[in-house]
JSON list of C-alpha atoms in Angstrom, two decimals:
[
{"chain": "A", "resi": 69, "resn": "UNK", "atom": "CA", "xyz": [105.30, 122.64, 140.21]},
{"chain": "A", "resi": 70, "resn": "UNK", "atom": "CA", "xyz": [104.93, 119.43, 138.52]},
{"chain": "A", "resi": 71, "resn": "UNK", "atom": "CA", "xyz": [107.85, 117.17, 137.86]},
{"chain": "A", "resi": 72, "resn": "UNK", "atom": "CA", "xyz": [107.50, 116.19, 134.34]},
{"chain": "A", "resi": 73, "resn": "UNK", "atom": "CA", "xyz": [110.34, 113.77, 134.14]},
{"chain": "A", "resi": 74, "resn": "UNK", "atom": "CA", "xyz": [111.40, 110.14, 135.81]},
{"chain": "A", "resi": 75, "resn": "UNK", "atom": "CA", "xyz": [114.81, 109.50, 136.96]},
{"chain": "A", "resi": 76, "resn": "UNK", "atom": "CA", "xyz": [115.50, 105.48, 137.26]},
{"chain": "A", "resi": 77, "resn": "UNK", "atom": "CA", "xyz": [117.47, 104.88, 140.78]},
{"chain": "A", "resi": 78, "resn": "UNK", "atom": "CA", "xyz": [121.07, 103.45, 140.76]},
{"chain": "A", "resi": 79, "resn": "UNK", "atom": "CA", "xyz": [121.48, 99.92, 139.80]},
{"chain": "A", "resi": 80, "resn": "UNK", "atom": "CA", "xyz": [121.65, 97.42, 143.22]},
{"chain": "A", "resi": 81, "resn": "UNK", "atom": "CA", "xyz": [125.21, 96.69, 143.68]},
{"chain": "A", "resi": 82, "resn": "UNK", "atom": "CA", "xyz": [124.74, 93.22, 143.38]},
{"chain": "A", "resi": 83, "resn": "UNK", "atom": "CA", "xyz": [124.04, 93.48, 139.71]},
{"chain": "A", "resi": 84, "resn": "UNK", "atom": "CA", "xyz": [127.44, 95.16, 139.26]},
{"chain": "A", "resi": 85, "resn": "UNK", "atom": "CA", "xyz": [128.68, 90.73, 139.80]},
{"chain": "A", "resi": 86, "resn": "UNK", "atom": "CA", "xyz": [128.59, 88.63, 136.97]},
{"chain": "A", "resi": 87, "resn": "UNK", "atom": "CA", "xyz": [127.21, 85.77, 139.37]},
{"chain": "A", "resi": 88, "resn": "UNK", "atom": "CA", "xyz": [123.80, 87.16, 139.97]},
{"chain": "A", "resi": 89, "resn": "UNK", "atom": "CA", "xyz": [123.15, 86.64, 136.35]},
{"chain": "A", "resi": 90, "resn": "UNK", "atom": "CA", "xyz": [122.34, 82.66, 135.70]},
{"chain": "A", "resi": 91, "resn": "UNK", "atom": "CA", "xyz": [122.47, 82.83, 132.16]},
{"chain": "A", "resi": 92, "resn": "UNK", "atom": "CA", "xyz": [125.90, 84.28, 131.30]},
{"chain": "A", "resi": 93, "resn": "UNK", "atom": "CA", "xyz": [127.74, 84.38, 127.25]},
{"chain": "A", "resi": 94, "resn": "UNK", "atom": "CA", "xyz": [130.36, 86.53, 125.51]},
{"chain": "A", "resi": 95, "resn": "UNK", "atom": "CA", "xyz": [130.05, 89.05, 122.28]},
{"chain": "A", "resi": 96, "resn": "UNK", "atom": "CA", "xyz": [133.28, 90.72, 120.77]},
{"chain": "A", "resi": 97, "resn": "UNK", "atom": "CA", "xyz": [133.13, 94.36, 120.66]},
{"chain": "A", "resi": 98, "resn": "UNK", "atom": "CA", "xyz": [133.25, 95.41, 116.77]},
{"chain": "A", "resi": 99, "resn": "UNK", "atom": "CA", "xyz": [135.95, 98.03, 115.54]},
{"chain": "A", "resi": 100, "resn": "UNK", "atom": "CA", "xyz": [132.52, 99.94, 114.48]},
{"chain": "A", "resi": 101, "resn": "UNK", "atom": "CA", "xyz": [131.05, 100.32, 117.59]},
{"chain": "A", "resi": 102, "resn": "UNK", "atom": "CA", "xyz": [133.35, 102.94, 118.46]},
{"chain": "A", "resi": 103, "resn": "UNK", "atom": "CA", "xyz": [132.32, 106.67, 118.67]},
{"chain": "A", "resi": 104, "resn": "UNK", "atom": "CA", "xyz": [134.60, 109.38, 117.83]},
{"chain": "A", "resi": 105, "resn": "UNK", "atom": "CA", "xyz": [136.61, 109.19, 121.33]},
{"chain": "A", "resi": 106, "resn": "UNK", "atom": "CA", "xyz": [137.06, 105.65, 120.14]},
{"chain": "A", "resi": 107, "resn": "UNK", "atom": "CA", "xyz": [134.81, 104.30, 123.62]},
{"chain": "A", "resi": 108, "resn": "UNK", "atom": "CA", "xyz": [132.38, 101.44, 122.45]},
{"chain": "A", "resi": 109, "resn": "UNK", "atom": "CA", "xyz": [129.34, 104.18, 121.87]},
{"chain": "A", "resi": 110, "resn": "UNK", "atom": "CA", "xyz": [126.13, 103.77, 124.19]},
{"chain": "A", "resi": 111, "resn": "UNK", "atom": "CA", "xyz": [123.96, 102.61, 121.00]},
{"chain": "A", "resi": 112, "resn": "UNK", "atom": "CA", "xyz": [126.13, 99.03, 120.56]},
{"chain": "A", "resi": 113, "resn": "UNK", "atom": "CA", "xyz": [126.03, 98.73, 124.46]},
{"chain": "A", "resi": 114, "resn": "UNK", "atom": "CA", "xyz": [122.58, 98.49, 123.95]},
{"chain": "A", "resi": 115, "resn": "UNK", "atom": "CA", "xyz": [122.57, 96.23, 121.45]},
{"chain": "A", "resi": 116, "resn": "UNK", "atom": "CA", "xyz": [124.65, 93.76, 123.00]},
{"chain": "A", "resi": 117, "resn": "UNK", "atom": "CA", "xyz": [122.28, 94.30, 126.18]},
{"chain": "A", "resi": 118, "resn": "UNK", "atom": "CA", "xyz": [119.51, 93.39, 123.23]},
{"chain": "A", "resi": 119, "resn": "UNK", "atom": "CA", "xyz": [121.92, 90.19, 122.08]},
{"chain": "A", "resi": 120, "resn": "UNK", "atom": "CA", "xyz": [121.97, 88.99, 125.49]},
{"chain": "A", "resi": 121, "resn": "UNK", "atom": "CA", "xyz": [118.17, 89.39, 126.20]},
{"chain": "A", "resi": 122, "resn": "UNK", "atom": "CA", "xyz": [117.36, 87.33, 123.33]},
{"chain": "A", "resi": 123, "resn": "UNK", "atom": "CA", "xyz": [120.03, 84.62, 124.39]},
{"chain": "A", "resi": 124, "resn": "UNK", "atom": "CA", "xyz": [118.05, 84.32, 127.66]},
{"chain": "A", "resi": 125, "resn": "UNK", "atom": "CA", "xyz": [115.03, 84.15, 125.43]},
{"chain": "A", "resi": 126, "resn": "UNK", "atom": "CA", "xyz": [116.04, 81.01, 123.38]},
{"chain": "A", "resi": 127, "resn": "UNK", "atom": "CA", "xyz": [116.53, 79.44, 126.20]},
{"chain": "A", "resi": 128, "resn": "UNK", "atom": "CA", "xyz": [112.71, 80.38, 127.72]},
{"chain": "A", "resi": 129, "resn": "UNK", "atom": "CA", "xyz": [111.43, 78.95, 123.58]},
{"chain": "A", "resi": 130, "resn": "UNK", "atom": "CA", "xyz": [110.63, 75.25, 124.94]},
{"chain": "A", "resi": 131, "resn": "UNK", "atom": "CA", "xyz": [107.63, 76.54, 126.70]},
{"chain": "A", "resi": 132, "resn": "UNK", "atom": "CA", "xyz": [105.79, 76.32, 123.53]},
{"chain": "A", "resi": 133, "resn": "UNK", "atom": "CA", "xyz": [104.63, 80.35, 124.80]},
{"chain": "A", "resi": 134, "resn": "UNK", "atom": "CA", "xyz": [105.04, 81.62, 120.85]},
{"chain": "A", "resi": 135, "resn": "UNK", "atom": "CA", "xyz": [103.31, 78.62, 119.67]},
{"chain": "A", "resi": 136, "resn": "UNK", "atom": "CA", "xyz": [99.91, 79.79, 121.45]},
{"chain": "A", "resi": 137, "resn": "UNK", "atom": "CA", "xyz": [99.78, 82.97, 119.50]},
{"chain": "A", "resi": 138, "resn": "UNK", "atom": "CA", "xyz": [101.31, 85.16, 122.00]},
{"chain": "A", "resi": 139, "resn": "UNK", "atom": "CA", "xyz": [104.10, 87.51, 121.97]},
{"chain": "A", "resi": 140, "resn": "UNK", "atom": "CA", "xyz": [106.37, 90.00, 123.82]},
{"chain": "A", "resi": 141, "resn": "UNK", "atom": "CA", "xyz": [107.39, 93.14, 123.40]},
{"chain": "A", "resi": 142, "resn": "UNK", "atom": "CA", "xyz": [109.36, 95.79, 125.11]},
{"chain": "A", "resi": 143, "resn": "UNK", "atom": "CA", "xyz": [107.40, 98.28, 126.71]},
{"chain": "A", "resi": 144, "resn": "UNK", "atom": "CA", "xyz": [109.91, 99.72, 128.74]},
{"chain": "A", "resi": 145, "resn": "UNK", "atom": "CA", "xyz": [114.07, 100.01, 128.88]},
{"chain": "A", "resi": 146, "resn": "UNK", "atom": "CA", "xyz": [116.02, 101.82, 131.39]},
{"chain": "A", "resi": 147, "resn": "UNK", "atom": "CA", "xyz": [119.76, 101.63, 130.57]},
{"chain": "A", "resi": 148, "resn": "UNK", "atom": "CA", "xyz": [122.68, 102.48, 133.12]},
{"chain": "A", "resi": 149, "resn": "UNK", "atom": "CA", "xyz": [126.28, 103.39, 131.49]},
{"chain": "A", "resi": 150, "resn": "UNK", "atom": "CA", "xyz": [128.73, 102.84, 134.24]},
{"chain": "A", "resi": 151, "resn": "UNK", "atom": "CA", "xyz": [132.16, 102.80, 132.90]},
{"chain": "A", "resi": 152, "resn": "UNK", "atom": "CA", "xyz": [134.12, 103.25, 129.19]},
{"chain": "A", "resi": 153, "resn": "UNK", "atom": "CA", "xyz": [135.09, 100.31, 127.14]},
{"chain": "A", "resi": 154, "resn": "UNK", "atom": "CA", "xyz": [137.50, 100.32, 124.10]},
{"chain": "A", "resi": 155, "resn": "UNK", "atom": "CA", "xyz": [137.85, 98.49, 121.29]},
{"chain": "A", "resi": 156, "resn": "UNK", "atom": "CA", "xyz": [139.40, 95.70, 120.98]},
{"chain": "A", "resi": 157, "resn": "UNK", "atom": "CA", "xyz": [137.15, 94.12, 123.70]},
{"chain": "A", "resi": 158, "resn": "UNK", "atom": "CA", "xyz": [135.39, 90.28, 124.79]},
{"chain": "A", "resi": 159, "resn": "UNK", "atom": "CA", "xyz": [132.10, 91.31, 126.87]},
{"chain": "A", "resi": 160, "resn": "UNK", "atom": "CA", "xyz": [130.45, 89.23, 129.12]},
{"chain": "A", "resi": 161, "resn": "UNK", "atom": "CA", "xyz": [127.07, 89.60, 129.14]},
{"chain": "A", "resi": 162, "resn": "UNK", "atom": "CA", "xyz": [124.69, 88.10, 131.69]},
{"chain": "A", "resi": 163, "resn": "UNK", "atom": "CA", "xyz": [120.94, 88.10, 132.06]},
{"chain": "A", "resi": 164, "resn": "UNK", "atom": "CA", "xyz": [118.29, 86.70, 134.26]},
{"chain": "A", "resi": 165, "resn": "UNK", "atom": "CA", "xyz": [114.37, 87.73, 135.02]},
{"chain": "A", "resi": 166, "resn": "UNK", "atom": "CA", "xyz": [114.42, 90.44, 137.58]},
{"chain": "A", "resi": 167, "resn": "UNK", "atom": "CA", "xyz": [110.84, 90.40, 138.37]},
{"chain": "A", "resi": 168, "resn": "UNK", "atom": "CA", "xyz": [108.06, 88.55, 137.05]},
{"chain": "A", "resi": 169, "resn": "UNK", "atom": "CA", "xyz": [104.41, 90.11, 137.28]},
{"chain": "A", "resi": 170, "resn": "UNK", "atom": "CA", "xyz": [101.12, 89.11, 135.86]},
{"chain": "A", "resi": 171, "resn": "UNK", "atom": "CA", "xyz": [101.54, 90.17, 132.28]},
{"chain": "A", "resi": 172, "resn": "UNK", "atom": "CA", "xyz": [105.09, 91.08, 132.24]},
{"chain": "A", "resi": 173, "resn": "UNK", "atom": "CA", "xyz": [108.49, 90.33, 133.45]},
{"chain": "A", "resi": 174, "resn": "UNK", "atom": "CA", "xyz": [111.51, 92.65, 133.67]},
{"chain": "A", "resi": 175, "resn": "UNK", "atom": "CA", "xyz": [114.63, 91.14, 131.50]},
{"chain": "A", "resi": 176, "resn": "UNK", "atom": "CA", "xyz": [118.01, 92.28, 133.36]},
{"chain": "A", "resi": 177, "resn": "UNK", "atom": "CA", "xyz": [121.14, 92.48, 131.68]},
{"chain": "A", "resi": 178, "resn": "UNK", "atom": "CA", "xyz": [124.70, 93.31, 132.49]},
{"chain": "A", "resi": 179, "resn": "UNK", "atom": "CA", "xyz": [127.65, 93.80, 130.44]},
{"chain": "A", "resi": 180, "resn": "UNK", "atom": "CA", "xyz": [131.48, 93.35, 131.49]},
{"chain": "A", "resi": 181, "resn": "UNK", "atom": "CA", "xyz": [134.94, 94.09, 130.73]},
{"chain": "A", "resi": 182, "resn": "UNK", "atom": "CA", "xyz": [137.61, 92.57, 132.64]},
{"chain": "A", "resi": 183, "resn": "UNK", "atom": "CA", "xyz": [135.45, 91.60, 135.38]},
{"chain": "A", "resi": 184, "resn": "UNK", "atom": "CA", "xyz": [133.98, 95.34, 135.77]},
{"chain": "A", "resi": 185, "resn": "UNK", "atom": "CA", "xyz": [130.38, 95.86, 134.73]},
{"chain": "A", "resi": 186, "resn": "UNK", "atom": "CA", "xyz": [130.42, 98.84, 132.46]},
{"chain": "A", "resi": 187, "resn": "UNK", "atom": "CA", "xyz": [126.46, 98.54, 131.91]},
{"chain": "A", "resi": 188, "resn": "UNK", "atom": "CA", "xyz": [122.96, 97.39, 133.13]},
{"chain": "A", "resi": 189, "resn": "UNK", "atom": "CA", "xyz": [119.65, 97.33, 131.38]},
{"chain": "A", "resi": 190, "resn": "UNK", "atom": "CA", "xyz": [116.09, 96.68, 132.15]},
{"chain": "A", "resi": 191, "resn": "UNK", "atom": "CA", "xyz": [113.42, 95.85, 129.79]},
{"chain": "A", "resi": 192, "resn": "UNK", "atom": "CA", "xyz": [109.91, 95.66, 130.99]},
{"chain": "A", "resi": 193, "resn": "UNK", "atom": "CA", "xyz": [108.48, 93.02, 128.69]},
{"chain": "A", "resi": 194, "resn": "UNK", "atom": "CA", "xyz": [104.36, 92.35, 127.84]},
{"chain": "A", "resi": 195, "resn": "UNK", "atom": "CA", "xyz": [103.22, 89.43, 127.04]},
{"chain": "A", "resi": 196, "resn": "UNK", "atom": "CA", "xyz": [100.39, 90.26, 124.54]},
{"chain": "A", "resi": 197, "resn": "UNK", "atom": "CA", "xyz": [97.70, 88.53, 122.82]},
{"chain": "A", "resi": 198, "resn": "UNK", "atom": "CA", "xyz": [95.38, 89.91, 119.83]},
{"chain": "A", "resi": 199, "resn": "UNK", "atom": "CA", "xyz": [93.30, 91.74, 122.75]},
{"chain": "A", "resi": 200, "resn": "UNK", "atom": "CA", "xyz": [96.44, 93.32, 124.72]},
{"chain": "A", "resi": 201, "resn": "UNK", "atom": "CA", "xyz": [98.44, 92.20, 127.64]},
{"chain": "A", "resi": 202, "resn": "UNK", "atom": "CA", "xyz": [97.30, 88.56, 128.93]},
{"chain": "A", "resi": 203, "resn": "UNK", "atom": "CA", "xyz": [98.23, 86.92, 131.89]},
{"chain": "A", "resi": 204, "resn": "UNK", "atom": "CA", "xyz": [101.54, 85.10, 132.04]},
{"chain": "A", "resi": 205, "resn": "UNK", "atom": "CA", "xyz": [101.12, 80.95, 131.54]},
{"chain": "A", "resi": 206, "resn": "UNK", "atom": "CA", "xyz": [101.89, 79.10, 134.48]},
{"chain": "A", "resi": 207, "resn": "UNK", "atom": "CA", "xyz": [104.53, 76.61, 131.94]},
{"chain": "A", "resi": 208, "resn": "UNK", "atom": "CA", "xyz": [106.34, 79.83, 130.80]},
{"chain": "A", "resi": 209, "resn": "UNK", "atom": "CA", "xyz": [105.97, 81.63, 134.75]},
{"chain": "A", "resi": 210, "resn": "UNK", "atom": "CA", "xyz": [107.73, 78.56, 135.86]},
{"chain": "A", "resi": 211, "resn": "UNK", "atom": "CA", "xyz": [110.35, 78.66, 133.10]},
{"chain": "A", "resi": 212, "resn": "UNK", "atom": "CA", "xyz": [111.31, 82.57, 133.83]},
{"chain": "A", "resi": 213, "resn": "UNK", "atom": "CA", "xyz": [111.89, 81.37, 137.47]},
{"chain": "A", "resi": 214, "resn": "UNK", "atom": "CA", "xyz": [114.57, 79.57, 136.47]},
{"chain": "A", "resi": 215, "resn": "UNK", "atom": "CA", "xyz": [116.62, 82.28, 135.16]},
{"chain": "A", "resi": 216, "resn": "UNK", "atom": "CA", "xyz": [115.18, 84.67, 138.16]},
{"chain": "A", "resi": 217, "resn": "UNK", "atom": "CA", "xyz": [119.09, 86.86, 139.48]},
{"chain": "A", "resi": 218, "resn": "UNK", "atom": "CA", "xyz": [120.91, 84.72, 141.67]},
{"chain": "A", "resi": 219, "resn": "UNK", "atom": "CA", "xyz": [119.31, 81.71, 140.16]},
{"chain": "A", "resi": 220, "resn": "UNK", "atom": "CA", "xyz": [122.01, 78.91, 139.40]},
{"chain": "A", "resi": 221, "resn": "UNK", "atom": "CA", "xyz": [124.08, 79.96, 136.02]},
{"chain": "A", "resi": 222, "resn": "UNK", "atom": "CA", "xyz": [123.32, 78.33, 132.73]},
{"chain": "A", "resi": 223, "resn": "UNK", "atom": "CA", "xyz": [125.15, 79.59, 129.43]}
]
């Protein structure tokens, strides 16, 4: 029999802790991301995985990457839900490089409540030019091993 479906392993426990992630910020839970048993619903924990992606993004920007005619996108996301969170709510979100291959890199977020991670995400993302995925610049390479998880924390 063939097994038609992919389950993603358990998250490492070490990216349950806020200080494996070097780049590390904070996004207030909104009385509308609630679902109906008034938990913050699994579509705004992915967007503020999605917020805190992009804030390790800006940060990657100075490689002049975009300015080359290149661009990523998410060709992959595995998301973990962990634990509930209510509303009202501060979560800490940290991020950092996970991996970094020849055309892609994974972005790894976590999100936390009180100190306990409620979330972690994954995003496999391409770097493409107009002929498909291109090898990774050695200016930006060296700029995603900066924020690589258990790199030294920036915000």
């Amino acid at each position: 029999m063939i097994e038609w479906t992919t389950v993603a392993a358990r998250p490492d426990p070490r990216r349950l802790q806020l200080d494996c992630y070097p780049v590390i910020d904070e996004i207030a839970a909104r009385y509308g991301d609630m679902d109906a048993n008034a938990h913050l619903n699994n579509v705004a924990l992915d967007a503020m995985h999605e917020n805190a992606r992009a804030t390790m993004s800006r940060g990657l920007r100075d490689s002049g990457l975009f300015d080359r005619g290149l661009r990523l996108v998410t060709a992959q996301r595995t998301t973990h839900f962990l634990a509930e969170a209510h509303w009202p709510a501060m979560i800490r979100t940290g991020s950092g490089a996970g991996h970094v291959g020849r055309t892609s890199y994974v972005a790894s977020t976590g999100l936390f409540r009180d100190g306990i991670c409620i979330s972690v995400c994954d995003a496999v993302t391409v770097l493409l030019d107009d002929d498909g995925p291109t090898p990774i610049p050695d200016d930006f390479r060296a700029a995603l091993q900066t924020v690589l998880l258990d790199s030294p924390r920036s915000t």
